[in-house]
PDB file of C-alpha atoms in Angstrom:
ATOM      1  CA  UNK A  45       0.133  -0.203   0.011  1.00 41.00           C
ATOM      2  CA  UNK A  46       1.470   3.423  -0.890  1.00 47.00           C
ATOM      3  CA  UNK A  47       0.177   4.467   2.777  1.00 59.00           C
ATOM      4  CA  UNK A  48      -0.709   2.839   6.121  1.00 74.00           C
ATOM      5  CA  UNK A  49      -2.000   4.963   8.433  1.00 84.00           C
ATOM      6  CA  UNK A  50      -3.494   4.366  12.252  1.00 84.00           C
ATOM      7  CA  UNK A  51      -6.569   6.051  13.345  1.00 88.00           C
ATOM      8  CA  UNK A  52      -8.220   5.812  16.856  1.00 88.00           C
ATOM      9  CA  UNK A  53     -11.800   7.078  17.701  1.00 90.00           C
ATOM     10  CA  UNK A  54     -14.039   6.352  20.404  1.00 88.00           C
ATOM     11  CA  UNK A  55     -17.013   4.282  20.158  1.00 85.00           C
ATOM     12  CA  UNK A  56     -19.924   5.521  18.702  1.00 88.00           C
ATOM     13  CA  UNK A  57     -18.138   7.866  16.413  1.00 92.00           C
ATOM     14  CA  UNK A  58     -18.573   8.178  12.453  1.00 94.00           C
ATOM     15  CA  UNK A  59     -15.772   7.411  10.315  1.00 95.00           C
ATOM     16  CA  UNK A  60     -14.931   8.463   6.677  1.00 95.00           C
ATOM     17  CA  UNK A  61     -12.110   6.533   4.924  1.00 94.00           C
ATOM     18  CA  UNK A  62     -11.152   7.489   0.859  1.00 92.00           C
ATOM     19  CA  UNK A  63      -9.237   6.464  -1.477  1.00 90.00           C
ATOM     20  CA  UNK A  64      -8.479   8.314  -4.722  1.00 87.00           C
ATOM     21  CA  UNK A  65     -10.028   7.316  -8.098  1.00 84.00           C
ATOM     22  CA  UNK A  66      -8.919   8.153 -11.193  1.00 78.00           C
ATOM     23  CA  UNK A  67     -10.979   8.193 -14.112  1.00 71.00           C
ATOM     24  CA  UNK A  68      -8.686   8.245 -16.937  1.00 69.00           C
ATOM     25  CA  UNK A  69      -7.109   5.191 -18.354  1.00 71.00           C
ATOM     26  CA  UNK A  70      -7.661   1.613 -18.504  1.00 75.00           C
ATOM     27  CA  UNK A  71     -10.903   0.706 -16.945  1.00 80.00           C
ATOM     28  CA  UNK A  72     -11.147  -1.161 -13.382  1.00 84.00           C
ATOM     29  CA  UNK A  73     -12.457  -1.833 -10.040  1.00 86.00           C
ATOM     30  CA  UNK A  74     -12.084  -0.258  -6.650  1.00 88.00           C
ATOM     31  CA  UNK A  75     -12.758  -2.108  -3.406  1.00 89.00           C
ATOM     32  CA  UNK A  76     -12.961  -1.594   0.090  1.00 91.00           C
ATOM     33  CA  UNK A  77     -12.026  -4.728   2.421  1.00 92.00           C
ATOM     34  CA  UNK A  78     -11.709  -5.077   5.864  1.00 92.00           C
ATOM     35  CA  UNK A  79      -9.040  -7.636   7.092  1.00 88.00           C
ATOM     36  CA  UNK A  80      -9.339  -8.745  10.753  1.00 82.00           C
ATOM     37  CA  UNK A  81      -6.362 -11.196  11.727  1.00 71.00           C
ATOM     38  CA  UNK A  82      -7.496 -14.753  11.759  1.00 67.00           C
ATOM     39  CA  UNK A  83     -10.499 -13.983   9.455  1.00 77.00           C
ATOM     40  CA  UNK A  84     -10.997 -14.124   5.734  1.00 85.00           C
ATOM     41  CA  UNK A  85     -10.793 -10.689   4.296  1.00 86.00           C
ATOM     42  CA  UNK A  86     -14.330  -9.427   3.614  1.00 90.00           C
ATOM     43  CA  UNK A  87     -15.360  -7.161   0.920  1.00 90.00           C
ATOM     44  CA  UNK A  88     -17.236  -4.155   2.059  1.00 91.00           C
ATOM     45  CA  UNK A  89     -18.001  -2.544  -1.284  1.00 90.00           C
ATOM     46  CA  UNK A  90     -17.048  -2.249  -4.838  1.00 87.00           C
ATOM     47  CA  UNK A  91     -17.167   0.427  -7.854  1.00 88.00           C
ATOM     48  CA  UNK A  92     -15.772   1.309 -11.369  1.00 82.00           C
ATOM     49  CA  UNK A  93     -12.835   3.507 -11.808  1.00 79.00           C
ATOM     50  CA  UNK A  94     -15.167   5.665 -14.120  1.00 80.00           C
ATOM     51  CA  UNK A  95     -18.149   7.686 -12.652  1.00 78.00           C
ATOM     52  CA  UNK A  96     -20.802   5.244 -11.202  1.00 77.00           C
ATOM     53  CA  UNK A  97     -23.688   6.694  -9.395  1.00 75.00           C
ATOM     54  CA  UNK A  98     -24.826   3.481  -7.731  1.00 71.00           C
ATOM     55  CA  UNK A  99     -23.506   3.222  -4.211  1.00 66.00           C
ATOM     56  CA  UNK A 100     -24.193   0.584  -1.119  1.00 68.00           C
ATOM     57  CA  UNK A 101     -25.786   2.858   1.474  1.00 65.00           C
ATOM     58  CA  UNK A 102     -28.120   0.126   3.237  1.00 66.00           C
ATOM     59  CA  UNK A 103     -25.825  -0.739   5.943  1.00 81.00           C
ATOM     60  CA  UNK A 104     -24.161   0.602   8.705  1.00 89.00           C
ATOM     61  CA  UNK A 105     -20.757   0.352   6.686  1.00 91.00           C
ATOM     62  CA  UNK A 106     -21.590   2.007   3.375  1.00 91.00           C
ATOM     63  CA  UNK A 107     -19.450   2.714   0.082  1.00 91.00           C
ATOM     64  CA  UNK A 108     -20.165   5.197  -2.083  1.00 89.00           C
ATOM     65  CA  UNK A 109     -18.356   7.474  -5.308  1.00 87.00           C
ATOM     66  CA  UNK A 110     -17.327  10.906  -4.275  1.00 87.00           C
ATOM     67  CA  UNK A 111     -15.790  13.432  -7.064  1.00 88.00           C
ATOM     68  CA  UNK A 112     -12.200  11.684  -7.659  1.00 86.00           C
ATOM     69  CA  UNK A 113     -12.514   9.312  -4.561  1.00 89.00           C
ATOM     70  CA  UNK A 114     -14.222   6.410  -3.304  1.00 90.00           C
ATOM     71  CA  UNK A 115     -15.076   6.293   0.070  1.00 92.00           C
ATOM     72  CA  UNK A 116     -15.974   3.953   3.019  1.00 93.00           C
ATOM     73  CA  UNK A 117     -18.467   5.359   5.598  1.00 94.00           C
ATOM     74  CA  UNK A 118     -18.831   3.601   9.089  1.00 94.00           C
ATOM     75  CA  UNK A 119     -21.427   4.974  11.109  1.00 93.00           C
ATOM     76  CA  UNK A 120     -21.741   4.847  15.161  1.00 91.00           C
ATOM     77  CA  UNK A 121     -18.515   2.478  15.343  1.00 91.00           C
ATOM     78  CA  UNK A 122     -18.451  -0.540  17.486  1.00 87.00           C
ATOM     79  CA  UNK A 123     -15.275  -2.255  19.312  1.00 81.00           C
ATOM     80  CA  UNK A 124     -15.908  -5.058  16.835  1.00 83.00           C
ATOM     81  CA  UNK A 125     -14.859  -2.554  13.857  1.00 89.00           C
ATOM     82  CA  UNK A 126     -11.507  -2.661  14.881  1.00 86.00           C
ATOM     83  CA  UNK A 127      -9.651  -4.120  12.153  1.00 88.00           C
ATOM     84  CA  UNK A 128      -7.387  -3.279   8.776  1.00 89.00           C
ATOM     85  CA  UNK A 129      -9.226  -1.260   6.065  1.00 93.00           C
ATOM     86  CA  UNK A 130      -7.682  -1.333   2.736  1.00 91.00           C
ATOM     87  CA  UNK A 131      -8.690   0.264  -0.494  1.00 90.00           C
ATOM     88  CA  UNK A 132      -7.587  -1.682  -3.481  1.00 89.00           C
ATOM     89  CA  UNK A 133      -7.909  -1.409  -7.499  1.00 86.00           C
ATOM     90  CA  UNK A 134      -8.214  -4.039  -9.876  1.00 85.00           C
ATOM     91  CA  UNK A 135      -7.374  -4.153 -13.586  1.00 80.00           C
ATOM     92  CA  UNK A 136      -7.608  -7.052 -15.557  1.00 77.00           C
ATOM     93  CA  UNK A 137      -5.272  -9.723 -13.485  1.00 78.00           C
ATOM     94  CA  UNK A 138      -3.468  -6.696 -11.617  1.00 80.00           C
ATOM     95  CA  UNK A 139      -4.254  -5.745  -7.928  1.00 80.00           C
ATOM     96  CA  UNK A 140      -2.609  -2.675  -6.553  1.00 81.00           C
ATOM     97  CA  UNK A 141      -3.272  -1.793  -2.848  1.00 81.00           C
ATOM     98  CA  UNK A 142      -4.094   2.170  -2.766  1.00 84.00           C
ATOM     99  CA  UNK A 143      -3.997   2.728   0.824  1.00 86.00           C
ATOM    100  CA  UNK A 144      -4.451   1.244   4.256  1.00 87.00           C
ATOM    101  CA  UNK A 145      -5.892   2.178   7.573  1.00 88.00           C
ATOM    102  CA  UNK A 146      -5.652   0.365  10.744  1.00 88.00           C
ATOM    103  CA  UNK A 147      -8.738   1.543  12.417  1.00 90.00           C
ATOM    104  CA  UNK A 148      -8.512   1.214  16.459  1.00 85.00           C
ATOM    105  CA  UNK A 149     -11.802   1.622  18.229  1.00 85.00           C
ATOM    106  CA  UNK A 150     -11.232   3.132  21.894  1.00 81.00           C
ATOM    107  CA  UNK A 151     -14.342   2.045  24.237  1.00 75.00           C
ATOM    108  CA  UNK A 152     -15.031   4.229  27.272  1.00 67.00           C
ATOM    109  CA  UNK A 153     -13.544   3.651  30.441  1.00 64.00           C
ATOM    110  CA  UNK A 154     -15.786   1.169  32.914  1.00 64.00           C
ATOM    111  CA  UNK A 155     -17.359   3.641  35.625  1.00 68.00           C
ATOM    112  CA  UNK A 156     -16.820   1.131  37.974  1.00 70.00           C
ATOM    113  CA  UNK A 157     -15.340   2.440  40.972  1.00 71.00           C
ATOM    114  CA  UNK A 158     -14.865  -1.095  42.642  1.00 82.00           C
ATOM    115  CA  UNK A 159     -16.285  -4.707  43.085  1.00 88.00           C
ATOM    116  CA  UNK A 160     -16.236  -6.349  46.453  1.00 90.00           C
ATOM    117  CA  UNK A 161     -17.055  -9.574  48.150  1.00 90.00           C
ATOM    118  CA  UNK A 162     -17.989 -10.010  51.894  1.00 85.00           C
ATOM    119  CA  UNK A 163     -16.784 -12.936  53.732  1.00 85.00           C
ATOM    120  CA  UNK A 164     -19.415 -15.617  55.086  1.00 84.00           C
ATOM    121  CA  UNK A 165     -20.201 -14.573  58.615  1.00 78.00           C
ATOM    122  CA  UNK A 166     -21.344 -18.159  59.706  1.00 78.00           C
ATOM    123  CA  UNK A 167     -19.760 -21.481  59.339  1.00 80.00           C
ATOM    124  CA  UNK A 168     -21.217 -23.567  56.980  1.00 82.00           C
ATOM    125  CA  UNK A 169     -22.232 -27.310  57.226  1.00 84.00           C
ATOM    126  CA  UNK A 170     -23.067 -30.264  54.704  1.00 83.00           C
ATOM    127  CA  UNK A 171     -26.551 -29.703  53.317  1.00 86.00           C
ATOM    128  CA  UNK A 172     -26.949 -25.877  54.067  1.00 87.00           C
ATOM    129  CA  UNK A 173     -27.721 -23.126  51.687  1.00 88.00           C
ATOM    130  CA  UNK A 174     -25.440 -20.075  51.093  1.00 89.00           C
ATOM    131  CA  UNK A 175     -25.928 -16.724  49.689  1.00 88.00           C
ATOM    132  CA  UNK A 176     -22.886 -15.176  48.157  1.00 90.00           C
ATOM    133  CA  UNK A 177     -22.931 -11.362  47.381  1.00 89.00           C
ATOM    134  CA  UNK A 178     -20.968  -9.228  45.182  1.00 89.00           C
ATOM    135  CA  UNK A 179     -21.419  -5.553  45.218  1.00 88.00           C
ATOM    136  CA  UNK A 180     -20.441  -3.255  42.164  1.00 85.00           C
ATOM    137  CA  UNK A 181     -19.717   0.770  43.163  1.00 83.00           C
ATOM    138  CA  UNK A 182     -20.349   2.613  40.227  1.00 79.00           C
ATOM    139  CA  UNK A 183     -19.490   6.475  39.952  1.00 72.00           C
ATOM    140  CA  UNK A 184     -23.048   7.172  38.121  1.00 62.00           C
ATOM    141  CA  UNK A 185     -26.317   5.769  37.330  1.00 57.00           C
ATOM    142  CA  UNK A 186     -25.465   6.805  33.648  1.00 57.00           C
ATOM    143  CA  UNK A 187     -24.088   3.829  31.685  1.00 60.00           C
ATOM    144  CA  UNK A 188     -20.579   4.989  29.503  1.00 59.00           C
ATOM    145  CA  UNK A 189     -21.055   1.875  27.208  1.00 63.00           C
ATOM    146  CA  UNK A 190     -23.724   0.276  25.448  1.00 56.00           C
ATOM    147  CA  UNK A 191     -23.305  -3.180  26.292  1.00 58.00           C
ATOM    148  CA  UNK A 192     -24.999  -4.671  28.800  1.00 65.00           C
ATOM    149  CA  UNK A 193     -22.879  -5.624  31.981  1.00 72.00           C
ATOM    150  CA  UNK A 194     -22.535  -9.139  33.049  1.00 78.00           C
ATOM    151  CA  UNK A 195     -21.292 -10.702  36.217  1.00 84.00           C
ATOM    152  CA  UNK A 196     -19.479 -13.867  35.991  1.00 84.00           C
ATOM    153  CA  UNK A 197     -19.221 -16.453  39.108  1.00 86.00           C
ATOM    154  CA  UNK A 198     -16.031 -18.553  39.234  1.00 82.00           C
ATOM    155  CA  UNK A 199     -14.782 -21.396  41.737  1.00 82.00           C
ATOM    156  CA  UNK A 200     -11.095 -21.918  42.421  1.00 79.00           C
ATOM    157  CA  UNK A 201     -10.629 -24.997  44.526  1.00 73.00           C
ATOM    158  CA  UNK A 202      -7.251 -26.095  46.127  1.00 60.00           C
ATOM    159  CA  UNK A 203      -7.719 -29.470  44.704  1.00 55.00           C
ATOM    160  CA  UNK A 204      -7.605 -28.600  40.773  1.00 51.00           C
ATOM    161  CA  UNK A 205      -5.990 -25.309  40.782  1.00 48.00           C
ATOM    162  CA  UNK A 206      -7.952 -24.222  37.992  1.00 51.00           C
ATOM    163  CA  UNK A 207     -11.347 -22.174  37.403  1.00 55.00           C
ATOM    164  CA  UNK A 208     -14.784 -23.212  36.694  1.00 66.00           C
ATOM    165  CA  UNK A 209     -17.774 -20.959  35.522  1.00 70.00           C
ATOM    166  CA  UNK A 210     -20.723 -21.957  37.568  1.00 76.00           C
ATOM    167  CA  UNK A 211     -23.324 -18.889  36.722  1.00 78.00           C
ATOM    168  CA  UNK A 212     -23.973 -16.037  34.703  1.00 78.00           C
ATOM    169  CA  UNK A 213     -25.806 -12.792  35.935  1.00 76.00           C
ATOM    170  CA  UNK A 214     -27.108 -10.051  33.465  1.00 72.00           C
ATOM    171  CA  UNK A 215     -27.168  -6.415  34.565  1.00 63.00           C
ATOM    172  CA  UNK A 216     -31.133  -6.833  35.131  1.00 62.00           C
ATOM    173  CA  UNK A 217     -30.575  -9.627  37.955  1.00 60.00           C
ATOM    174  CA  UNK A 218     -29.165  -6.917  40.357  1.00 62.00           C
ATOM    175  CA  UNK A 219     -30.536  -4.470  42.792  1.00 74.00           C
ATOM    176  CA  UNK A 220     -29.336  -1.116  42.793  1.00 77.00           C
ATOM    177  CA  UNK A 221     -29.633   1.908  45.373  1.00 71.00           C
ATOM    178  CA  UNK A 222     -28.345   5.160  45.313  1.00 65.00           C
ATOM    179  CA  UNK A 223     -25.120   5.472  47.218  1.00 57.00           C
ATOM    180  CA  UNK A 224     -24.933   8.447  50.178  1.00 56.00           C
ATOM    181  CA  UNK A 225     -21.118   8.681  50.066  1.00 57.00           C
ATOM    182  CA  UNK A 226     -21.233  10.114  46.807  1.00 51.00           C
ATOM    183  CA  UNK A 227     -23.643  12.365  45.286  1.00 53.00           C
ATOM    184  CA  UNK A 228     -23.842  10.471  41.817  1.00 56.00           C
ATOM    185  CA  UNK A 229     -22.757   6.951  42.757  1.00 69.00           C
ATOM    186  CA  UNK A 230     -24.813   3.818  43.070  1.00 75.00           C
ATOM    187  CA  UNK A 231     -24.004   0.575  44.416  1.00 81.00           C
ATOM    188  CA  UNK A 232     -25.634  -2.789  43.224  1.00 84.00           C
ATOM    189  CA  UNK A 233     -25.678  -6.071  44.664  1.00 87.00           C
ATOM    190  CA  UNK A 234     -25.670  -9.283  42.783  1.00 88.00           C
ATOM    191  CA  UNK A 235     -26.630 -12.613  44.859  1.00 88.00           C
ATOM    192  CA  UNK A 236     -25.769 -15.941  44.128  1.00 88.00           C
ATOM    193  CA  UNK A 237     -27.770 -18.845  46.134  1.00 89.00           C
ATOM    194  CA  UNK A 238     -26.218 -22.065  46.448  1.00 86.00           C
ATOM    195  CA  UNK A 239     -28.350 -24.873  47.839  1.00 89.00           C
ATOM    196  CA  UNK A 240     -27.527 -28.128  49.738  1.00 89.00           C
ATOM    197  CA  UNK A 241     -23.740 -27.390  49.534  1.00 87.00           C
ATOM    198  CA  UNK A 242     -21.396 -30.426  50.110  1.00 84.00           C
ATOM    199  CA  UNK A 243     -17.661 -30.922  50.517  1.00 81.00           C
ATOM    200  CA  UNK A 244     -17.092 -30.913  46.739  1.00 81.00           C
ATOM    201  CA  UNK A 245     -18.375 -27.181  46.670  1.00 84.00           C
ATOM    202  CA  UNK A 246     -15.588 -25.750  48.884  1.00 82.00           C
ATOM    203  CA  UNK A 247     -13.244 -23.183  47.192  1.00 83.00           C
ATOM    204  CA  UNK A 248     -12.929 -19.495  46.747  1.00 86.00           C
ATOM    205  CA  UNK A 249     -15.815 -17.776  44.653  1.00 88.00           C
ATOM    206  CA  UNK A 250     -14.887 -15.105  42.708  1.00 87.00           C
ATOM    207  CA  UNK A 251     -17.294 -12.684  41.015  1.00 88.00           C
ATOM    208  CA  UNK A 252     -15.998 -10.541  37.729  1.00 84.00           C
ATOM    209  CA  UNK A 253     -17.787  -7.776  36.136  1.00 83.00           C
ATOM    210  CA  UNK A 254     -17.388  -7.647  32.589  1.00 77.00           C
ATOM    211  CA  UNK A 255     -18.148  -3.983  31.259  1.00 73.00           C
ATOM    212  CA  UNK A 256     -16.896  -1.872  28.166  1.00 70.00           C
ATOM    213  CA  UNK A 257     -14.356  -4.496  26.786  1.00 63.00           C
ATOM    214  CA  UNK A 258     -13.119  -4.632  30.396  1.00 70.00           C
ATOM    215  CA  UNK A 259     -13.030  -7.033  33.288  1.00 73.00           C
ATOM    216  CA  UNK A 260     -13.143  -5.799  37.255  1.00 80.00           C
ATOM    217  CA  UNK A 261     -12.473  -8.691  39.621  1.00 83.00           C
ATOM    218  CA  UNK A 262     -13.635  -9.019  43.109  1.00 87.00           C
ATOM    219  CA  UNK A 263     -11.677  -9.939  46.194  1.00 87.00           C
ATOM    220  CA  UNK A 264     -13.079 -13.547  46.418  1.00 88.00           C
ATOM    221  CA  UNK A 265     -15.420 -15.231  49.138  1.00 89.00           C
ATOM    222  CA  UNK A 266     -14.060 -18.554  50.586  1.00 86.00           C
ATOM    223  CA  UNK A 267     -16.803 -21.405  51.270  1.00 84.00           C
ATOM    224  CA  UNK A 268     -15.016 -23.725  53.820  1.00 80.00           C
ATOM    225  CA  UNK A 269     -16.512 -26.062  55.917  1.00 74.00           C
ATOM    226  CA  UNK A 270     -16.295 -26.044  60.086  1.00 64.00           C
ATOM    227  CA  UNK A 271     -12.769 -27.805  60.648  1.00 54.00           C
ATOM    228  CA  UNK A 272     -11.642 -27.393  57.277  1.00 47.00           C
ATOM    229  CA  UNK A 273      -8.538 -25.160  57.366  1.00 42.00           C
ATOM    230  CA  UNK A 274      -7.430 -25.747  53.622  1.00 39.00           C
ATOM    231  CA  UNK A 275      -6.037 -22.352  52.278  1.00 42.00           C
ATOM    232  CA  UNK A 276      -7.355 -21.668  49.059  1.00 39.00           C
ATOM    233  CA  UNK A 277      -5.436 -19.477  46.369  1.00 38.00           C
ATOM    234  CA  UNK A 278      -5.561 -18.615  42.992  1.00 43.00           C
ATOM    235  CA  UNK A 279      -2.442 -18.372  40.786  1.00 45.00           C
ATOM    236  CA  UNK A 280      -1.724 -15.701  38.312  1.00 47.00           C
ATOM    237  CA  UNK A 281      -2.073 -18.112  35.451  1.00 49.00           C
ATOM    238  CA  UNK A 282      -5.816 -19.068  36.670  1.00 55.00           C
ATOM    239  CA  UNK A 283      -6.535 -15.143  36.530  1.00 55.00           C
ATOM    240  CA  UNK A 284      -5.116 -14.808  32.832  1.00 53.00           C
ATOM    241  CA  UNK A 285      -7.634 -17.847  32.267  1.00 55.00           C
ATOM    242  CA  UNK A 286     -10.429 -16.262  33.333  1.00 58.00           C
ATOM    243  CA  UNK A 287      -9.782 -12.870  31.906  1.00 57.00           C
ATOM    244  CA  UNK A 288      -9.686 -14.465  28.692  1.00 55.00           C
ATOM    245  CA  UNK A 289     -12.293 -16.372  28.784  1.00 57.00           C
ATOM    246  CA  UNK A 290     -14.932 -13.238  29.920  1.00 57.00           C
ATOM    247  CA  UNK A 291     -13.611 -11.422  26.850  1.00 56.00           C
ATOM    248  CA  UNK A 292     -14.386 -14.197  24.608  1.00 53.00           C
ATOM    249  CA  UNK A 293     -17.750 -15.031  26.080  1.00 53.00           C
ATOM    250  CA  UNK A 294     -18.577 -11.415  25.833  1.00 51.00           C
ATOM    251  CA  UNK A 295     -17.256 -10.517  22.341  1.00 48.00           C
ATOM    252  CA  UNK A 296     -19.705  -8.450  20.272  1.00 46.00           C
TER     253      UNK A 296
END
């Protein structure tokens, strides 16, 4: 490509990419393609090198001829629009890359201040029911990104040293109230209830909030039976495993 530039915009912005279109000379085609590493190239639109008034305006990613150029309009960008965008020209068997853009979509920072979990106050016995709480303290009631928040519950046991996903909660499953400590903040509580527990349920239960393409972990709640003094730990490798799994699970 003659030019390869890096452009960064925020989620929800409109973007226009353009490449030159020379009307003289041999007739050919112009293409806008998108390339995401690991995926096949995607053709977003095509036109002729000569003046041609037909355009592709029926989607959020629209292509159109303009005087001396062939443009790609991306409306209301999403995190999934992060990719390489190339304009190329095809004449008979020759293909020329005119320019390329790596478009990076930056999501808003999550407005989450903290994710906390409370320790169980009473000893537990086999057959009991336990309720685990995860409190999410946010700066404001206004969401900073359109994606719905999700809370993931994981159990980490010392026997396996591996994490297991046990429950997923959507944002509508929480109970929120205004936080008196801050003028605009609010606290939301997610509950996970486990009935008829057994010794196999021992471990440390972590809640993790996925918001704005990022993950915020709670501090964990230990579930151990009376007389059970096993220490539970979570390794860095396990945290990385959890983080990658959440991002894959919530990918738009």
